[in-house]
Every structure is written in C-alpha cells, then in structure tokens.
C-alpha cells in the first residue's frame, strides 16, 4: 500500500521537525511548510491525505487556510487536524465550524498526535454510518428507521430532538461538534434551537440514558462528542 501523505503547516521550525520525525517513523510520507501561502501551493501540486495545521501563523493564518481548502471542490474533503494553543478555544470552534476534523492542543506528546491522526484517517476511510441504518455502539442501539433507542435491549423514551441529537453524534463517534453544528443538524422546522437549549437537551438525554449517558462527552469550551 502506498504511504499516506501528511502535510504539516507550522511556522515554529523545531516543532515542525519533531512532528516530522515522529510521523516519518510511523511510516507516513511527510512534507513540511512554514506558511499558509506555501501550504496552499503545496496542496495544489499534490493533495495530501491529511493536513496538520497550526492556527497561529504569520500572514495567512490557519483559519484562512481552512476556509480556503473547504471552499475548493478538490480539497473540501481533505481531513484537517488543527494544532492550537490552550487559549485558542474560539479559534477551535471556528475551525470545527469551517469543517476541520479534529484538533490537538500544544504541547502534545507525539504518541497522542499519532493516535489522533490514525483515528481521523480511519474514520475518513469508513465514512459515517448510513443515514437510515441502525447504529450499535456498546450496549446501545439507535434505530433511525423505528425512531427507537435501546439500552441493553430495553427501550429508552426520548423526545424527537433528543433522538436527533443522539443519532447525529453517534453517527460519527469521536468527532467533536460545536453547539452550532448540532443546532444545524437537528433543527426542526417548528422551533428554533439555541446554544443554551443544546445544553439542556444534552442534560436531558444523559439523564434518560443513565449509564450510557457517559458516552456523550462534554468538550470544554468547544462542544460535545460521542465517545469513540
Ligand atoms: Ca505558530
């Protein structure tokens, strides 16, 4: 099998070097650039399998690059993993809403980074669970056809919106979604869902799911995800 190609965009050369070293060791083909302009040039010549994108870059920043890639039909499906500082919560949210797949907060250990990269590439290869097909995760079954949730074979009674949120999150285990993305995905025609309402819905959902409620994780400052 051909090696998977990863493009790293990072202006701090020592970090770039450490990441490159570790990814090459893991068997990836790695290219590194230190600016957004170079990143876009590089992607035009060869679309990588994944892009590791530092958000704080001189000139064109990570979010600009993200936006640019997602607007272009040849690169819109390219997985993007953001590299961020702890203080950049709002940028993480913005990046996820632009379509980035995941993020790692600096400083991170190379083994964590490698594991997250593998997870993103694996999820991409599998794609989401098909729209109408029942999802089975651990002891939880979510059946969109019957609009039914079973925990250890016993039905869990959920409202329409709770069901939609659970189904949406469980279709992509491990993916972090912002509140806006959840609202976008589950918005009914009949009423407007707000940020705060998402939190209330999730709280209700967890309570009704009991033990399985812990499968829904809060990602502080960012949103929610279904545990992988
Ligand atoms: Ca930087």
mmCIF file of C-alpha atoms and ligand atoms in Angstrom:
data_model
loop_
_atom_site.group_PDB
_atom_site.id
_atom_site.type_symbol
_atom_site.label_atom_id
_atom_site.label_comp_id
_atom_site.label_asym_id
_atom_site.label_seq_id
_atom_site.Cartn_x
_atom_site.Cartn_y
_atom_site.Cartn_z
ATOM 1 C CA UNK A 1 0.000 0.000 0.000
ATOM 2 C CA UNK A 2 1.243 3.492 -0.816
ATOM 3 C CA UNK A 3 2.291 5.581 2.142
ATOM 4 C CA UNK A 4 -0.247 8.102 3.361
ATOM 5 C CA UNK A 5 0.880 11.665 2.838
ATOM 6 C CA UNK A 6 0.725 14.268 5.589
ATOM 7 C CA UNK A 7 1.378 17.952 5.087
ATOM 8 C CA UNK A 8 2.456 19.851 8.201
ATOM 9 C CA UNK A 9 1.950 23.615 8.324
ATOM 10 C CA UNK A 10 3.868 25.019 11.290
ATOM 11 C CA UNK A 11 5.987 28.164 11.482
ATOM 12 C CA UNK A 12 7.994 27.041 14.513
ATOM 13 C CA UNK A 13 10.705 25.008 12.881
ATOM 14 C CA UNK A 14 11.686 22.969 15.931
ATOM 15 C CA UNK A 15 8.087 21.799 16.398
ATOM 16 C CA UNK A 16 7.857 21.068 12.683
ATOM 17 C CA UNK A 17 10.996 18.986 12.926
ATOM 18 C CA UNK A 18 9.831 16.950 15.929
ATOM 19 C CA UNK A 19 6.445 16.196 14.352
ATOM 20 C CA UNK A 20 8.025 15.276 11.005
ATOM 21 C CA UNK A 21 10.486 12.961 12.682
ATOM 22 C CA UNK A 22 7.728 11.125 14.552
ATOM 23 C CA UNK A 23 5.387 10.811 11.581
ATOM 24 C CA UNK A 24 8.138 9.550 9.278
ATOM 25 C CA UNK A 25 8.993 6.981 11.944
ATOM 26 C CA UNK A 26 5.345 5.857 11.845
ATOM 27 C CA UNK A 27 5.574 5.245 8.127
ATOM 28 C CA UNK A 28 3.917 8.386 6.751
ATOM 29 C CA UNK A 29 5.264 10.403 3.870
ATOM 30 C CA UNK A 30 5.690 13.870 5.324
ATOM 31 C CA UNK A 31 6.018 17.361 3.869
ATOM 32 C CA UNK A 32 6.517 20.438 6.000
ATOM 33 C CA UNK A 33 5.919 24.098 5.199
ATOM 34 C CA UNK A 34 6.149 27.164 7.416
ATOM 35 C CA UNK A 35 3.465 29.463 5.980
ATOM 36 C CA UNK A 36 -0.099 29.388 4.724
ATOM 37 C CA UNK A 37 0.885 30.585 1.271
ATOM 38 C CA UNK A 38 3.332 27.702 0.929
ATOM 39 C CA UNK A 39 0.695 25.293 2.249
ATOM 40 C CA UNK A 40 -1.801 26.228 -0.476
ATOM 41 C CA UNK A 41 0.908 25.990 -3.149
ATOM 42 C CA UNK A 42 1.913 22.567 -1.875
ATOM 43 C CA UNK A 43 -1.687 21.287 -1.789
ATOM 44 C CA UNK A 44 -2.205 22.480 -5.378
ATOM 45 C CA UNK A 45 0.747 20.387 -6.540
ATOM 46 C CA UNK A 46 -0.217 17.324 -4.537
ATOM 47 C CA UNK A 47 -3.276 16.838 -2.328
ATOM 48 C CA UNK A 48 -2.131 15.076 0.873
ATOM 49 C CA UNK A 49 -4.189 12.524 2.835
ATOM 50 C CA UNK A 50 -4.265 14.795 5.864
ATOM 51 C CA UNK A 51 -3.101 18.283 6.765
ATOM 52 C CA UNK A 52 -1.767 19.219 10.195
ATOM 53 C CA UNK A 53 -2.445 22.891 10.515
ATOM 54 C CA UNK A 54 -1.028 25.291 13.066
ATOM 55 C CA UNK A 55 -3.640 28.010 13.658
ATOM 56 C CA UNK A 56 -1.257 30.827 14.605
ATOM 57 C CA UNK A 57 0.795 31.569 11.540
ATOM 58 C CA UNK A 58 2.305 34.830 10.313
ATOM 59 C CA UNK A 59 0.464 36.165 7.258
ATOM 60 C CA UNK A 60 -2.370 33.892 6.218
ATOM 61 C CA UNK A 61 -3.469 32.135 9.422
ATOM 62 C CA UNK A 62 -4.770 28.617 9.953
ATOM 63 C CA UNK A 63 -8.442 29.589 9.760
ATOM 64 C CA UNK A 64 -7.873 31.368 6.426
ATOM 65 C CA UNK A 65 -6.234 28.234 5.072
ATOM 66 C CA UNK A 66 -9.027 26.058 6.403
ATOM 67 C CA UNK A 67 -11.643 28.289 4.746
ATOM 68 C CA UNK A 68 -9.727 28.290 1.501
ATOM 69 C CA UNK A 69 -9.392 24.489 1.395
ATOM 70 C CA UNK A 70 -13.043 23.898 2.259
ATOM 71 C CA UNK A 71 -14.232 26.298 -0.473
ATOM 72 C CA UNK A 72 -12.306 24.447 -3.147
ATOM 73 C CA UNK A 73 -14.014 21.337 -4.511
ATOM 74 C CA UNK A 74 -10.746 19.449 -4.994
ATOM 75 C CA UNK A 75 -9.725 19.918 -1.356
ATOM 76 C CA UNK A 76 -13.022 20.230 0.548
ATOM 77 C CA UNK A 77 -12.865 16.629 1.801
ATOM 78 C CA UNK A 78 -9.229 16.824 2.834
ATOM 79 C CA UNK A 79 -9.004 15.960 6.552
ATOM 80 C CA UNK A 80 -7.642 18.832 8.635
ATOM 81 C CA UNK A 81 -6.238 18.458 12.145
ATOM 82 C CA UNK A 82 -5.623 21.791 13.841
ATOM 83 C CA UNK A 83 -2.654 22.461 16.129
ATOM 84 C CA UNK A 84 -3.633 25.037 18.706
ATOM 85 C CA UNK A 85 -2.635 26.712 21.919
ATOM 86 C CA UNK A 86 -4.806 26.273 25.016
ATOM 87 C CA UNK A 87 -6.025 29.851 24.817
ATOM 88 C CA UNK A 88 -7.479 29.461 21.345
ATOM 89 C CA UNK A 89 -10.906 27.984 22.195
ATOM 90 C CA UNK A 90 -12.803 30.385 19.954
ATOM 91 C CA UNK A 91 -10.471 29.565 17.084
ATOM 92 C CA UNK A 92 -11.013 25.838 17.684
ATOM 93 C CA UNK A 93 -14.767 26.376 17.496
ATOM 94 C CA UNK A 94 -14.393 28.473 14.343
ATOM 95 C CA UNK A 95 -12.135 25.850 12.780
ATOM 96 C CA UNK A 96 -14.519 22.980 13.523
ATOM 97 C CA UNK A 97 -17.363 25.004 12.063
ATOM 98 C CA UNK A 98 -15.320 25.591 8.936
ATOM 99 C CA UNK A 99 -15.022 21.827 8.625
ATOM 100 C CA UNK A 100 -11.755 20.881 10.342
ATOM 101 C CA UNK A 101 -11.899 17.302 11.649
ATOM 102 C CA UNK A 102 -10.103 17.491 14.946
ATOM 103 C CA UNK A 103 -7.522 19.452 16.918
ATOM 104 C CA UNK A 104 -4.648 18.852 19.302
ATOM 105 C CA UNK A 105 -3.636 21.353 21.937
ATOM 106 C CA UNK A 106 0.063 22.225 22.333
ATOM 107 C CA UNK A 107 2.129 20.937 23.985
ATOM 108 C CA UNK A 108 1.183 17.402 22.977
ATOM 109 C CA UNK A 109 3.043 14.120 23.058
ATOM 110 C CA UNK A 110 3.984 12.624 19.685
ATOM 111 C CA UNK A 111 2.194 9.364 20.543
ATOM 112 C CA UNK A 112 -1.078 11.206 21.220
ATOM 113 C CA UNK A 113 -0.735 13.097 17.952
ATOM 114 C CA UNK A 114 -0.081 9.893 16.015
ATOM 115 C CA UNK A 115 -3.087 8.181 17.611
ATOM 116 C CA UNK A 116 -5.364 11.105 16.720
ATOM 117 C CA UNK A 117 -4.091 11.201 13.148
ATOM 118 C CA UNK A 118 -4.728 7.475 12.795
ATOM 119 C CA UNK A 119 -8.246 7.910 14.174
ATOM 120 C CA UNK A 120 -9.082 10.700 11.702
ATOM 121 C CA UNK A 121 -7.726 8.729 8.740
ATOM 122 C CA UNK A 122 -9.591 5.604 9.855
ATOM 123 C CA UNK A 123 -12.883 7.483 10.304
ATOM 124 C CA UNK A 124 -12.444 9.042 6.889
ATOM 125 C CA UNK A 125 -11.907 5.662 5.313
ATOM 126 C CA UNK A 126 -15.030 4.220 6.947
ATOM 127 C CA UNK A 127 -17.279 7.205 6.348
ATOM 128 C CA UNK A 128 -20.324 7.922 8.510
ATOM 129 C CA UNK A 129 -22.929 5.278 9.276
ATOM 130 C CA UNK A 130 -25.555 5.346 6.524
ATOM 131 C CA UNK A 131 -28.499 7.650 7.201
ATOM 132 C CA UNK A 132 -31.267 5.114 7.834
ATOM 133 C CA UNK A 133 -29.253 2.241 9.285
ATOM 134 C CA UNK A 134 -29.418 1.284 12.968
ATOM 135 C CA UNK A 135 -26.246 2.088 14.913
ATOM 136 C CA UNK A 136 -24.973 -0.316 17.532
ATOM 137 C CA UNK A 137 -22.437 1.105 19.972
ATOM 138 C CA UNK A 138 -21.506 -0.968 23.003
ATOM 139 C CA UNK A 139 -24.840 -1.788 24.664
ATOM 140 C CA UNK A 140 -26.754 0.986 22.902
ATOM 141 C CA UNK A 141 -28.812 0.595 19.722
ATOM 142 C CA UNK A 142 -30.012 3.692 17.865
ATOM 143 C CA UNK A 143 -32.511 2.891 15.137
ATOM 144 C CA UNK A 144 -33.490 5.890 12.995
ATOM 145 C CA UNK A 145 -35.951 3.807 10.973
ATOM 146 C CA UNK A 146 -38.026 2.999 14.031
ATOM 147 C CA UNK A 147 -37.003 6.154 15.862
ATOM 148 C CA UNK A 148 -36.090 3.883 18.728
ATOM 149 C CA UNK A 149 -33.246 3.669 21.220
ATOM 150 C CA UNK A 150 -32.487 0.526 23.168
ATOM 151 C CA UNK A 151 -30.098 0.271 26.097
ATOM 152 C CA UNK A 152 -29.344 -3.343 26.982
ATOM 153 C CA UNK A 153 -32.399 -4.296 24.904
ATOM 154 C CA UNK A 154 -34.728 -2.025 26.867
ATOM 155 C CA UNK A 155 -36.324 0.972 25.143
ATOM 156 C CA UNK A 156 -35.282 4.481 26.208
ATOM 157 C CA UNK A 157 -38.015 7.054 25.792
ATOM 158 C CA UNK A 158 -36.597 10.168 24.122
ATOM 159 C CA UNK A 159 -38.149 13.312 22.700
ATOM 160 C CA UNK A 160 -37.804 13.983 18.980
ATOM 161 C CA UNK A 161 -34.960 16.470 19.436
ATOM 162 C CA UNK A 162 -33.098 14.307 21.968
ATOM 163 C CA UNK A 163 -33.247 11.444 19.496
ATOM 164 C CA UNK A 164 -31.964 13.624 16.656
ATOM 165 C CA UNK A 165 -29.023 14.843 18.735
ATOM 166 C CA UNK A 166 -28.098 11.343 19.890
ATOM 167 C CA UNK A 167 -28.351 9.976 16.359
ATOM 168 C CA UNK A 168 -26.290 12.847 14.949
ATOM 169 C CA UNK A 169 -23.461 12.469 17.490
ATOM 170 C CA UNK A 170 -23.394 8.669 17.321
ATOM 171 C CA UNK A 171 -23.038 8.608 13.545
ATOM 172 C CA UNK A 172 -19.506 9.980 13.956
ATOM 173 C CA UNK A 173 -18.079 8.654 17.220
ATOM 174 C CA UNK A 174 -15.017 10.600 18.287
ATOM 175 C CA UNK A 175 -15.849 13.723 16.286
ATOM 176 C CA UNK A 176 -16.233 16.921 18.241
ATOM 177 C CA UNK A 177 -19.206 19.076 17.283
ATOM 178 C CA UNK A 178 -19.822 22.659 18.317
ATOM 179 C CA UNK A 179 -23.240 23.696 19.567
ATOM 180 C CA UNK A 180 -23.901 25.490 16.279
ATOM 181 C CA UNK A 181 -23.159 22.350 14.313
ATOM 182 C CA UNK A 182 -25.533 20.357 16.496
ATOM 183 C CA UNK A 183 -28.225 23.004 16.063
ATOM 184 C CA UNK A 184 -27.686 22.975 12.306
ATOM 185 C CA UNK A 185 -28.011 19.188 12.204
ATOM 186 C CA UNK A 186 -31.122 18.773 14.313
ATOM 187 C CA UNK A 187 -33.048 21.982 13.752
ATOM 188 C CA UNK A 188 -36.710 21.199 13.347
ATOM 189 C CA UNK A 189 -38.979 23.345 11.193
ATOM 190 C CA UNK A 190 -41.190 24.072 14.146
ATOM 191 C CA UNK A 191 -38.871 25.749 16.605
ATOM 192 C CA UNK A 192 -35.518 27.427 16.973
ATOM 193 C CA UNK A 193 -32.806 25.634 18.936
ATOM 194 C CA UNK A 194 -30.360 27.883 20.791
ATOM 195 C CA UNK A 195 -26.885 27.237 22.276
ATOM 196 C CA UNK A 196 -28.335 27.024 25.737
ATOM 197 C CA UNK A 197 -31.095 24.715 24.529
ATOM 198 C CA UNK A 198 -28.472 22.293 23.213
ATOM 199 C CA UNK A 199 -27.008 22.040 26.726
ATOM 200 C CA UNK A 200 -30.466 21.452 28.174
ATOM 201 C CA UNK A 201 -31.247 18.780 25.582
ATOM 202 C CA UNK A 202 -27.939 17.015 26.261
ATOM 203 C CA UNK A 203 -28.550 17.109 30.014
ATOM 204 C CA UNK A 204 -31.993 15.530 29.484
ATOM 205 C CA UNK A 205 -30.556 12.972 27.108
ATOM 206 C CA UNK A 206 -27.844 11.918 29.541
ATOM 207 C CA UNK A 207 -30.320 11.550 32.343
ATOM 208 C CA UNK A 208 -32.608 9.313 30.294
ATOM 209 C CA UNK A 209 -29.710 7.237 29.000
ATOM 210 C CA UNK A 210 -28.473 6.524 32.528
ATOM 211 C CA UNK A 211 -25.122 4.735 32.409
ATOM 212 C CA UNK A 212 -24.982 5.189 28.645
ATOM 213 C CA UNK A 213 -25.217 8.948 29.243
ATOM 214 C CA UNK A 214 -21.481 8.942 29.874
ATOM 215 C CA UNK A 215 -20.957 8.054 26.188
ATOM 216 C CA UNK A 216 -21.692 11.699 25.416
ATOM 217 C CA UNK A 217 -18.686 13.763 26.386
ATOM 218 C CA UNK A 218 -18.543 17.489 27.016
ATOM 219 C CA UNK A 219 -15.541 19.065 25.331
ATOM 220 C CA UNK A 220 -14.950 22.144 27.432
ATOM 221 C CA UNK A 221 -15.186 25.426 25.565
ATOM 222 C CA UNK A 222 -15.915 23.641 22.295
ATOM 223 C CA UNK A 223 -18.944 21.348 22.290
ATOM 224 C CA UNK A 224 -19.831 17.673 22.507
ATOM 225 C CA UNK A 225 -18.807 14.333 21.121
ATOM 226 C CA UNK A 226 -19.854 10.710 21.274
ATOM 227 C CA UNK A 227 -17.012 8.685 22.825
ATOM 228 C CA UNK A 228 -15.109 6.544 20.396
HETATM 229 CA CA1 LIG B 1 2.587 29.107 15.234
#
